[in-house]
mmCIF file of N, CA and C in Angstrom:
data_model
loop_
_atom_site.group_PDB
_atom_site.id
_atom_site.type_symbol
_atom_site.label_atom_id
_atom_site.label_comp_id
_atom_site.label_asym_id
_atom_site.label_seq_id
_atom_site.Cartn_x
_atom_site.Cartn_y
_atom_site.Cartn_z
ATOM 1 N N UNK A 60 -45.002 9.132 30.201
ATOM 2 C CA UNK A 60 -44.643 7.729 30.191
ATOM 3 C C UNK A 60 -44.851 7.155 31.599
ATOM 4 N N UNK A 61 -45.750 5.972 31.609
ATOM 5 C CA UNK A 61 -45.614 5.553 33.311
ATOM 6 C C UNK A 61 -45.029 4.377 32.875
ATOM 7 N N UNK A 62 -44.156 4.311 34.293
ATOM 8 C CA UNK A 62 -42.893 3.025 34.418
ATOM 9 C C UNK A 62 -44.105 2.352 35.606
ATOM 10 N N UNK A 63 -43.234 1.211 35.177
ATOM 11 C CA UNK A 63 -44.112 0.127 36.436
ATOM 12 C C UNK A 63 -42.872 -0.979 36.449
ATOM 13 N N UNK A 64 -43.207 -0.211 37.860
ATOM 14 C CA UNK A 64 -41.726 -1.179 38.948
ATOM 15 C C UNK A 64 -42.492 -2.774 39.467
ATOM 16 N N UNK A 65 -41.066 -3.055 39.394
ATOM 17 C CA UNK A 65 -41.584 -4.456 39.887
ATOM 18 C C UNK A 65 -41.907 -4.522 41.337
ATOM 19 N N UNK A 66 -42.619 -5.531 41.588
ATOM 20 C CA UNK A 66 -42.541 -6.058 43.014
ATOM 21 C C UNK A 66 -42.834 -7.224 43.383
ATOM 22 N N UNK A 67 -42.867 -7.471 44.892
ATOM 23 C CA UNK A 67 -42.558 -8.852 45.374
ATOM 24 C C UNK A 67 -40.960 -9.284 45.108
ATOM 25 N N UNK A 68 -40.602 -10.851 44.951
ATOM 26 C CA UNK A 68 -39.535 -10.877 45.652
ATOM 27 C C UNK A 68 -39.183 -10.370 44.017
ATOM 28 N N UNK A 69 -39.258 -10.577 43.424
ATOM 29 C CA UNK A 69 -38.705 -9.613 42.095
ATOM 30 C C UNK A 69 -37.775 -8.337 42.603
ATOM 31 N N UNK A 70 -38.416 -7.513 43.008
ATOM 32 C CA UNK A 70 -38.316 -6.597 43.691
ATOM 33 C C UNK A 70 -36.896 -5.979 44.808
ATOM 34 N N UNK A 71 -37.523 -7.254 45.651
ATOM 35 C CA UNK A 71 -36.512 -7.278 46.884
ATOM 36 C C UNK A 71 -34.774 -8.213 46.387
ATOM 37 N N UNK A 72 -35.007 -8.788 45.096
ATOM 38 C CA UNK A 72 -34.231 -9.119 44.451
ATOM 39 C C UNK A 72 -32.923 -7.872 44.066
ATOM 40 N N UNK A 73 -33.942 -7.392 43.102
ATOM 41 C CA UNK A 73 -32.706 -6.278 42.506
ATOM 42 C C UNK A 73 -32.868 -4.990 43.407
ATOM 43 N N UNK A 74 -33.442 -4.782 44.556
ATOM 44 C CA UNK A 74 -33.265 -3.913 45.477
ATOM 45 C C UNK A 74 -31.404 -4.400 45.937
ATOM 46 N N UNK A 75 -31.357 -5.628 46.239
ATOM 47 C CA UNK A 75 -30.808 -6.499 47.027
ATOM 48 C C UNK A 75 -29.255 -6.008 46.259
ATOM 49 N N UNK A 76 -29.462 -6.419 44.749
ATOM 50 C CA UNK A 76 -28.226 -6.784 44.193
ATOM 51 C C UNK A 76 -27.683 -5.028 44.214
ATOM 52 N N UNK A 77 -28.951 -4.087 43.960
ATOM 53 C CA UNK A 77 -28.292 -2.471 43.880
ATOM 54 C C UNK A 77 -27.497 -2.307 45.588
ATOM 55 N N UNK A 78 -28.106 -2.708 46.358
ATOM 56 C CA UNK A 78 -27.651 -2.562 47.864
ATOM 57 C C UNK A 78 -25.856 -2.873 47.627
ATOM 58 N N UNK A 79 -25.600 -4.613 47.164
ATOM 59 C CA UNK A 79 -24.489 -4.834 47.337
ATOM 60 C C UNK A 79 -23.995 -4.177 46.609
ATOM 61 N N UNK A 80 -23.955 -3.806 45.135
ATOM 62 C CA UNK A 80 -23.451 -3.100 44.317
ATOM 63 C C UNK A 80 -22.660 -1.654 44.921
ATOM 64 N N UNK A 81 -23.875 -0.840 45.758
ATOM 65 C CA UNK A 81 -23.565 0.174 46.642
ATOM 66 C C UNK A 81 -22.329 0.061 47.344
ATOM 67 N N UNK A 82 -22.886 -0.902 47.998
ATOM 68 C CA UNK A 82 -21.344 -1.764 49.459
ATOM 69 C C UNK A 82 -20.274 -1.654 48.386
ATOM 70 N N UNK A 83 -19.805 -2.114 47.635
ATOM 71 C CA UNK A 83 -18.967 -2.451 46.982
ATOM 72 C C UNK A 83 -17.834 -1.828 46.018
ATOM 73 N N UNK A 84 -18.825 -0.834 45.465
ATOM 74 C CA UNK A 84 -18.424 0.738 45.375
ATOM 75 C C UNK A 84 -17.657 1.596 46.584
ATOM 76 N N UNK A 85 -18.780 1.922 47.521
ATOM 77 C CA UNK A 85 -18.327 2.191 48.718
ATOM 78 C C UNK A 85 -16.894 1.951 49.324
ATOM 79 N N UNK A 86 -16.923 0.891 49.571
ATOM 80 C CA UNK A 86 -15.704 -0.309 49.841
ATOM 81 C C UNK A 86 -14.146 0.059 48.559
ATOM 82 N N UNK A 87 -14.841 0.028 47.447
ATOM 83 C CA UNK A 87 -13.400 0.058 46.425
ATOM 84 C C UNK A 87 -13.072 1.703 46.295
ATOM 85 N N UNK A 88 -13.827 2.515 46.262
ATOM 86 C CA UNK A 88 -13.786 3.835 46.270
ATOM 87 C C UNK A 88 -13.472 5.051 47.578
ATOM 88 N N UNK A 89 -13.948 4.315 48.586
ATOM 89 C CA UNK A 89 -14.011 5.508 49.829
ATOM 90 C C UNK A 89 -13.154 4.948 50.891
ATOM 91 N N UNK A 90 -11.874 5.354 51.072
ATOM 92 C CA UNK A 90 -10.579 5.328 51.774
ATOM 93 C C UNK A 90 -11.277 4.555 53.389
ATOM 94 N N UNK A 91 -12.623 5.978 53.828
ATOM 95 C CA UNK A 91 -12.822 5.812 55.032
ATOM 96 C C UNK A 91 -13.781 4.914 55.258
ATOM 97 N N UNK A 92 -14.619 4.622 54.073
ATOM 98 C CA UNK A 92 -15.385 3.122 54.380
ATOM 99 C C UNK A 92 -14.377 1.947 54.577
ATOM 100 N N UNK A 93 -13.404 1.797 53.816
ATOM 101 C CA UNK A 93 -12.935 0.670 54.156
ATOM 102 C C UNK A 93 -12.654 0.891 55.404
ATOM 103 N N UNK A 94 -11.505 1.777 55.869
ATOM 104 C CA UNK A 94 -11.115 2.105 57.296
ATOM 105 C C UNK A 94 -12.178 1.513 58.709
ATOM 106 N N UNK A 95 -13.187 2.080 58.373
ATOM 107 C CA UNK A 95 -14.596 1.801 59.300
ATOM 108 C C UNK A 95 -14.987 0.201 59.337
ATOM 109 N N UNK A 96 -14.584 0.199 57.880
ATOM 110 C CA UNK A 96 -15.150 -1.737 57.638
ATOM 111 C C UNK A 96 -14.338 -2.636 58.548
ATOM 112 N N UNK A 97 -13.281 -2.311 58.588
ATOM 113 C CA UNK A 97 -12.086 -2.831 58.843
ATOM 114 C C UNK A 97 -12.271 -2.745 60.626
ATOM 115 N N UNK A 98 -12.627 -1.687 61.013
ATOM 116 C CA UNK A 98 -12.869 -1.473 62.697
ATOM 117 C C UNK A 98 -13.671 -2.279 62.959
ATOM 118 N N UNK A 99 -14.846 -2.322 62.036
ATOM 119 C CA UNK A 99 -16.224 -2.813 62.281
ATOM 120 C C UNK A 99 -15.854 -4.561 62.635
ATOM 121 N N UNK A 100 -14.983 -5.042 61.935
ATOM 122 C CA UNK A 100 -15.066 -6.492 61.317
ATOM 123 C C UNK A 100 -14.250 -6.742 62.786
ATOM 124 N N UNK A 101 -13.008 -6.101 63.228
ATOM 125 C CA UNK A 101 -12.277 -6.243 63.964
ATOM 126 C C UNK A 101 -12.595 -6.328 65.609
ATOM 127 N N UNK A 102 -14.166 -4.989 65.874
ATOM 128 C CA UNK A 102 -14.442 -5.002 67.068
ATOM 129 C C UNK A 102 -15.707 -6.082 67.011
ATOM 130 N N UNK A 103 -15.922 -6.485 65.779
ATOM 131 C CA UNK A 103 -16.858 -7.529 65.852
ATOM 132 C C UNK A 103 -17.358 -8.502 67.351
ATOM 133 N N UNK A 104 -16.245 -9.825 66.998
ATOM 134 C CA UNK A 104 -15.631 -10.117 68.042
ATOM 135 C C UNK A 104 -15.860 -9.761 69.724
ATOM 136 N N UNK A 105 -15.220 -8.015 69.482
ATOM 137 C CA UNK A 105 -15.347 -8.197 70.882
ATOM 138 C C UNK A 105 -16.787 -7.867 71.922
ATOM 139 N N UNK A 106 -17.699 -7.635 70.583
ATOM 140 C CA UNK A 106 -18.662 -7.533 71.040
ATOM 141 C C UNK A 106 -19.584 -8.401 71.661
ATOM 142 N N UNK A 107 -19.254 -9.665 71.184
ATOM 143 C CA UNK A 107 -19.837 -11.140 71.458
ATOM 144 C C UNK A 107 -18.956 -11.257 73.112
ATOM 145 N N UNK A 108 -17.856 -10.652 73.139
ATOM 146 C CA UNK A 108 -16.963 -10.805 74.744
ATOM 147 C C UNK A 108 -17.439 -9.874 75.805
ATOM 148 N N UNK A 109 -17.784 -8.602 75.504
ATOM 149 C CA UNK A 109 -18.085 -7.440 76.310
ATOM 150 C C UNK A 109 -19.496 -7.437 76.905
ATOM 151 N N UNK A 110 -20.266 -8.155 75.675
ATOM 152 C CA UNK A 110 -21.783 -8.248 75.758
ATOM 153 C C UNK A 110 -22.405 -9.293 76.868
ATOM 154 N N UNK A 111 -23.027 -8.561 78.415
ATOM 155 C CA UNK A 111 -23.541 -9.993 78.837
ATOM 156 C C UNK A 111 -24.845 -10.097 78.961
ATOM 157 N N UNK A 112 -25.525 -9.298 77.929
ATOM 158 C CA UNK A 112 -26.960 -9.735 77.482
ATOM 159 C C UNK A 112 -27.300 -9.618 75.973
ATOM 160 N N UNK A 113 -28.429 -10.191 75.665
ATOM 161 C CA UNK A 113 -28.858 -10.305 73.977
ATOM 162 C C UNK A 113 -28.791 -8.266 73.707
ATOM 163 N N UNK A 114 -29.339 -7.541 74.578
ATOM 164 C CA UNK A 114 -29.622 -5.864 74.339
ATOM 165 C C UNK A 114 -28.061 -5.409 73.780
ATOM 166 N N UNK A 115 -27.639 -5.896 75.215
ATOM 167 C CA UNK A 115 -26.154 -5.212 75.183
ATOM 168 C C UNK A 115 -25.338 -5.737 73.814
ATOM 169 N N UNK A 116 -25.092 -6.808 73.631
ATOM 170 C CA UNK A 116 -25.133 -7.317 72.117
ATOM 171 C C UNK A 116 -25.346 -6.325 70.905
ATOM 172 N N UNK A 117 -26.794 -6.678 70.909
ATOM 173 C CA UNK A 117 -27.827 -5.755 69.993
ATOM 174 C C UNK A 117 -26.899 -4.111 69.665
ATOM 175 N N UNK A 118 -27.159 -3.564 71.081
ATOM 176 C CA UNK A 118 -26.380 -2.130 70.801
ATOM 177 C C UNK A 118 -25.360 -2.005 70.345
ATOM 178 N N UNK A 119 -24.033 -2.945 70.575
ATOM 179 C CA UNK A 119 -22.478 -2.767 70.226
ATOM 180 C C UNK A 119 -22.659 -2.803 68.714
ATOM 181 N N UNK A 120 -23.308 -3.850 68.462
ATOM 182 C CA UNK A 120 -23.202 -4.279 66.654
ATOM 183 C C UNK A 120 -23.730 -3.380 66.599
ATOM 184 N N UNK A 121 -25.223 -2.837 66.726
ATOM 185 C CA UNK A 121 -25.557 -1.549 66.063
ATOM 186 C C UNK A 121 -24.725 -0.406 66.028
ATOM 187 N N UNK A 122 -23.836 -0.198 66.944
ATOM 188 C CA UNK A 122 -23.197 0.753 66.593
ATOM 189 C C UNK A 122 -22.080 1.058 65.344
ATOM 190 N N UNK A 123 -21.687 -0.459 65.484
ATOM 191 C CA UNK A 123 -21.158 -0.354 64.400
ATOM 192 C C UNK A 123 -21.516 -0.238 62.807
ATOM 193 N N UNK A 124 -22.752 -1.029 63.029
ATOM 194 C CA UNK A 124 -23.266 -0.639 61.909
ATOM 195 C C UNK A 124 -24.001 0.789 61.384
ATOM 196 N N UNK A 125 -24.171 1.591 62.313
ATOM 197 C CA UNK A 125 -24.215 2.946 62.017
ATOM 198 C C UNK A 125 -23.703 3.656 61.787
ATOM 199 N N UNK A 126 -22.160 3.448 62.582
ATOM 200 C CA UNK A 126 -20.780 4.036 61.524
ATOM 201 C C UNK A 126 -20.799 3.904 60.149
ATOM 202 N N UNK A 127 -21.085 2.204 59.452
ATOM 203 C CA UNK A 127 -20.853 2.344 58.102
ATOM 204 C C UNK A 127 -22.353 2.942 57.432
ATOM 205 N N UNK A 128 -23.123 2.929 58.111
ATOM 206 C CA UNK A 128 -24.560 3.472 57.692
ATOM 207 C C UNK A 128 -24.435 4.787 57.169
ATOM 208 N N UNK A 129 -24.031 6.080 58.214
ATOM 209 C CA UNK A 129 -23.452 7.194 58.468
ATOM 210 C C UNK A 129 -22.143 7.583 57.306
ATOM 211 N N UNK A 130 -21.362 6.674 56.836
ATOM 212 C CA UNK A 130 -20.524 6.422 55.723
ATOM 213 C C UNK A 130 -21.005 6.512 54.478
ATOM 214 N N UNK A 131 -21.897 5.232 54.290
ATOM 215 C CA UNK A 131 -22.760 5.362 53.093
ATOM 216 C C UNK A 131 -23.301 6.790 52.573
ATOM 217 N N UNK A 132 -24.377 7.297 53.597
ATOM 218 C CA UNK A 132 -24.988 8.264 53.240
ATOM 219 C C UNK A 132 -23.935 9.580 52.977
ATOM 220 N N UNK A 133 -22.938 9.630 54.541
ATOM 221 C CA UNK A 133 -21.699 10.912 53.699
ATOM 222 C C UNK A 133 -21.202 10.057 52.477
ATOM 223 N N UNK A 134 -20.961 9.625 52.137
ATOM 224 C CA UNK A 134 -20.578 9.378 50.630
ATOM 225 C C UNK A 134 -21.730 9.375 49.081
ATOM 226 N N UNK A 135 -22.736 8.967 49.950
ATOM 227 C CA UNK A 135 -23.872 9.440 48.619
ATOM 228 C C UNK A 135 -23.929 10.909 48.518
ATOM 229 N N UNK A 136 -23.851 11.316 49.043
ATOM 230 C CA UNK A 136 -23.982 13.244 49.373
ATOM 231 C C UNK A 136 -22.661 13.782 48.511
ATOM 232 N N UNK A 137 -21.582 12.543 48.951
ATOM 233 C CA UNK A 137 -20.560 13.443 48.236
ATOM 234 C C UNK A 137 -20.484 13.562 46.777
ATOM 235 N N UNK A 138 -20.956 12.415 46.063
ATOM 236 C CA UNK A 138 -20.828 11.815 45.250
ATOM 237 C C UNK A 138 -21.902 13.047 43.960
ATOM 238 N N UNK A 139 -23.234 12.968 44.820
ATOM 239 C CA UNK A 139 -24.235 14.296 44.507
ATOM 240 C C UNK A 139 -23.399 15.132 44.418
ATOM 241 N N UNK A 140 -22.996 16.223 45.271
ATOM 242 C CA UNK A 140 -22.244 17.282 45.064
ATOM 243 C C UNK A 140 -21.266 16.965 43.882
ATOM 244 N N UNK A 141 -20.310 16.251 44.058
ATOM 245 C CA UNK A 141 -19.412 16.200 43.243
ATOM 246 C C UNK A 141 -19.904 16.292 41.891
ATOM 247 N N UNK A 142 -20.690 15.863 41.469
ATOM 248 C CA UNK A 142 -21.141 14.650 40.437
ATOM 249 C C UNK A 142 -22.394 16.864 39.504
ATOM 250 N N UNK A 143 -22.655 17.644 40.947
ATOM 251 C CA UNK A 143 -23.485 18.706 40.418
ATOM 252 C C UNK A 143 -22.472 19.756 39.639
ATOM 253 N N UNK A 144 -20.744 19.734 40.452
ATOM 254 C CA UNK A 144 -19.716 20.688 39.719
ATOM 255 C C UNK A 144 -18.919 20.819 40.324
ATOM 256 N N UNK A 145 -17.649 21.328 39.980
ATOM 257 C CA UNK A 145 -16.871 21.244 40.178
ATOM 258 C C UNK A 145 -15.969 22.592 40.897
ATOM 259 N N UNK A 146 -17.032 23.721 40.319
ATOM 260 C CA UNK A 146 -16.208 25.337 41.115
ATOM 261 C C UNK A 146 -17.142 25.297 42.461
ATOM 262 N N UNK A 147 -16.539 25.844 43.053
ATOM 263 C CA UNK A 147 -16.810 26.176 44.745
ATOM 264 C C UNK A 147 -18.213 26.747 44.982
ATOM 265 N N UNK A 148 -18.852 25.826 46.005
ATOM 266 C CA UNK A 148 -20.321 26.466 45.923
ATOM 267 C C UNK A 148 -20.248 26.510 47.550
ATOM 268 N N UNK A 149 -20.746 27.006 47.778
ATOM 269 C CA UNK A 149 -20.724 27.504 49.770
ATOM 270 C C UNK A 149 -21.974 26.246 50.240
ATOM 271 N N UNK A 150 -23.219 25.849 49.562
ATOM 272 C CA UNK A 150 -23.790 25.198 50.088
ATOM 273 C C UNK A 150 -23.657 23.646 49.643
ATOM 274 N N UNK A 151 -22.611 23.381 48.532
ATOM 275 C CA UNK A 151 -21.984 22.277 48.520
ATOM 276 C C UNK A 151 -20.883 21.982 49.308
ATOM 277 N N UNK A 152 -20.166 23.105 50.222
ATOM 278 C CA UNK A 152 -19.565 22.679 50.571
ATOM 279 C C UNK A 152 -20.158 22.354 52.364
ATOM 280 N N UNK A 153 -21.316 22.590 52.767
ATOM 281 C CA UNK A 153 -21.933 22.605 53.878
ATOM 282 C C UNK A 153 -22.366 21.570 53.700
ATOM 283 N N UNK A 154 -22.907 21.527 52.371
ATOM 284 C CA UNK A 154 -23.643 19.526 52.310
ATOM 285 C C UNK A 154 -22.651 18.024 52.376
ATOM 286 N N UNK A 155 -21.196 18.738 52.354
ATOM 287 C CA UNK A 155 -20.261 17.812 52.388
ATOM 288 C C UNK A 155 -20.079 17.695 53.958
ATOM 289 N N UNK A 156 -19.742 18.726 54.899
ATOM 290 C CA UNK A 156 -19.472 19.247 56.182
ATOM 291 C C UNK A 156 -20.462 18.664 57.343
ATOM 292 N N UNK A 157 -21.727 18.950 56.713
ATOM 293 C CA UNK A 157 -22.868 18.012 57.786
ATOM 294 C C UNK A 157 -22.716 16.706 57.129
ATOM 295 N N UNK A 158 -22.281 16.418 56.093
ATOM 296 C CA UNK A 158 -22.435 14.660 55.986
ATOM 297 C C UNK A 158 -21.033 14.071 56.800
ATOM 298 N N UNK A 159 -19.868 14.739 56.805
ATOM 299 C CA UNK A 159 -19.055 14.436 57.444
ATOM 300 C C UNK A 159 -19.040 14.925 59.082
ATOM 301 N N UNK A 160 -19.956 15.978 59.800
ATOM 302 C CA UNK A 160 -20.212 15.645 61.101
ATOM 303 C C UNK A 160 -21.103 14.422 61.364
ATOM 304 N N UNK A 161 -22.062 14.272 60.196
ATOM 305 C CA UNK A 161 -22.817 13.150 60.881
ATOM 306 C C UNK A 161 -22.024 12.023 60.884
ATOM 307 N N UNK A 162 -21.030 11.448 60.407
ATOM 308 C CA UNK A 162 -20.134 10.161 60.633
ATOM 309 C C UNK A 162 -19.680 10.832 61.749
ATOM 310 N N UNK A 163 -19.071 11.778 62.217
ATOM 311 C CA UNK A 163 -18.435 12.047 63.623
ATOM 312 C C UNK A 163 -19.719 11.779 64.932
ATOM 313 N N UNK A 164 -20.496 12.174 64.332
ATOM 314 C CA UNK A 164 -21.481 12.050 65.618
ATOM 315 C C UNK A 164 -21.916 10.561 65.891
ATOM 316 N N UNK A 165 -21.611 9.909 64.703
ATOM 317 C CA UNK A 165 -22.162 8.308 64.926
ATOM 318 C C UNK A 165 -20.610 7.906 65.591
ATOM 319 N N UNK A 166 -19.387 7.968 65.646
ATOM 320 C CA UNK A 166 -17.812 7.480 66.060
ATOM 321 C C UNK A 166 -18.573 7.600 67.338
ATOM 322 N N UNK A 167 -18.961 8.940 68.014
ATOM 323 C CA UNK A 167 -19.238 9.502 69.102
ATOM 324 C C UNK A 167 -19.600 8.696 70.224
ATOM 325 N N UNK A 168 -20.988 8.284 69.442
ATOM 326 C CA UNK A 168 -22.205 7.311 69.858
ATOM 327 C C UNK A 168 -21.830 5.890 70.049
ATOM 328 N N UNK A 169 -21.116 5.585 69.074
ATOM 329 C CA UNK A 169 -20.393 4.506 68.959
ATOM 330 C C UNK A 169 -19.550 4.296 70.256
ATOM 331 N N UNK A 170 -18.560 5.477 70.657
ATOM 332 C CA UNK A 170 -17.408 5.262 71.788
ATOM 333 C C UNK A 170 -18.294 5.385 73.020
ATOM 334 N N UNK A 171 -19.248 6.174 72.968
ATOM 335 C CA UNK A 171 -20.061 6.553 74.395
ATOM 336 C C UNK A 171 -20.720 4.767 74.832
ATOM 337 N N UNK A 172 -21.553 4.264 74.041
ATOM 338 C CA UNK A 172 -22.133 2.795 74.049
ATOM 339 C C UNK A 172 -20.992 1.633 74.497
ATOM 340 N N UNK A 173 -20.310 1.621 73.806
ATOM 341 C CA UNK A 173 -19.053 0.597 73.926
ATOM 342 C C UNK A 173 -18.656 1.154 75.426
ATOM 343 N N UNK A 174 -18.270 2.623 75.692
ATOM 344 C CA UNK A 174 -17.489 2.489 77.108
ATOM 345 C C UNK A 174 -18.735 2.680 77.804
ATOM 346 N N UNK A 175 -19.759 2.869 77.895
ATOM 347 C CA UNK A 175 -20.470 2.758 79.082
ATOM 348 C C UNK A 175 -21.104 0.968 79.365
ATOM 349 N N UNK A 176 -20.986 0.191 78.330
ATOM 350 C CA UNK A 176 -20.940 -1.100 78.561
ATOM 351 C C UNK A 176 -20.003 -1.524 79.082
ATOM 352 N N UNK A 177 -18.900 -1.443 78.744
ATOM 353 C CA UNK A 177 -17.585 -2.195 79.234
ATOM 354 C C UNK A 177 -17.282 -1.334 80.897
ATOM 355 N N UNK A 178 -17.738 -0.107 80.900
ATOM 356 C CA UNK A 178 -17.877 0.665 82.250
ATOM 357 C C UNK A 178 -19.034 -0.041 83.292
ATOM 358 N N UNK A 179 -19.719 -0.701 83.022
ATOM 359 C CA UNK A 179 -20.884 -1.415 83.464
ATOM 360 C C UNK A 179 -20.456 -2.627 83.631
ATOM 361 N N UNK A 180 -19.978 -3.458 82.871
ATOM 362 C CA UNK A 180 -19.535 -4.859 82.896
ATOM 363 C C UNK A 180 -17.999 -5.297 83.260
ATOM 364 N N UNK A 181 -17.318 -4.050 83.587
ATOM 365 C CA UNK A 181 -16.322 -4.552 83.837
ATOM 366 C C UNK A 181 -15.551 -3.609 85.101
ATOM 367 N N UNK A 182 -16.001 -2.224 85.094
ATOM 368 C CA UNK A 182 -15.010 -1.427 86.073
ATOM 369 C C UNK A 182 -16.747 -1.292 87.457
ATOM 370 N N UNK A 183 -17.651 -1.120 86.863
ATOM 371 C CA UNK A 183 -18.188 -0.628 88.183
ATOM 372 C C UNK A 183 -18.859 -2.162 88.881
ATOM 373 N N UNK A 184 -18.928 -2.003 90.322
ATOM 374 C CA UNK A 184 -19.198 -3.474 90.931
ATOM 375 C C UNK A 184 -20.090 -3.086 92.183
#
């Protein structure tokens, strides 16, 4: 059987609506997405204050948005595993373990960026 996907803005349409759909799930289901959302929305803000160029800008928000990026994907992973069974598998439980270091390594990245900006713009002279 060949399927034939749409495209053009057709396309980028219901790409669009599966995206939010994702978010939204995400959001009603995963404790630590909201948690992250909630940081995200909050250090928003101070990124527009800390930031005294368009780059420096650029980086803070990105960071945050790689936290929930980093979220998404540990939660699609989990969702896989979960979703393959339910008795104890050693490499399901490694596929859960690297999806949850990789959100630690993005917090990481996240705190290193933020304080070496605000270490730049505000303590060294």
């Amino acid at each position: 059987m060949i399927v034939t996907k749409t495209t053009g803005f057709s396309r980028f349409y219901h790409a669009t609506r599966y995206s939010i759909k994702g978010i939204k799930a995400a959001y009603r289901n995963e404790p630590a997405f909201r948690y992250e959302s909630w940081a995200a929305l909050a250090m928003l803000p101070s990124a527009f204050w800390v930031a005294q160029s368009g780059m420096q800008l650029a980086l803070l928000i990105s960071t945050l948005l790689l936290v929930l990026i980093m979220e998404l994907i540990n939660t699609a992973i989990e969702a896989v595993v979960d979703r393959a069974g339910t008795e104890f598998n050693t490499l399901a439980g490694l596929a859960k373990d690297l999806g949850s270091a990789a959100v630690l390594f993005s917090l990481f990245i996240t705190a290193l960026i933020w304080g070496g900006i605000l270490y730049d713009n505000f303590l060294a002279s």
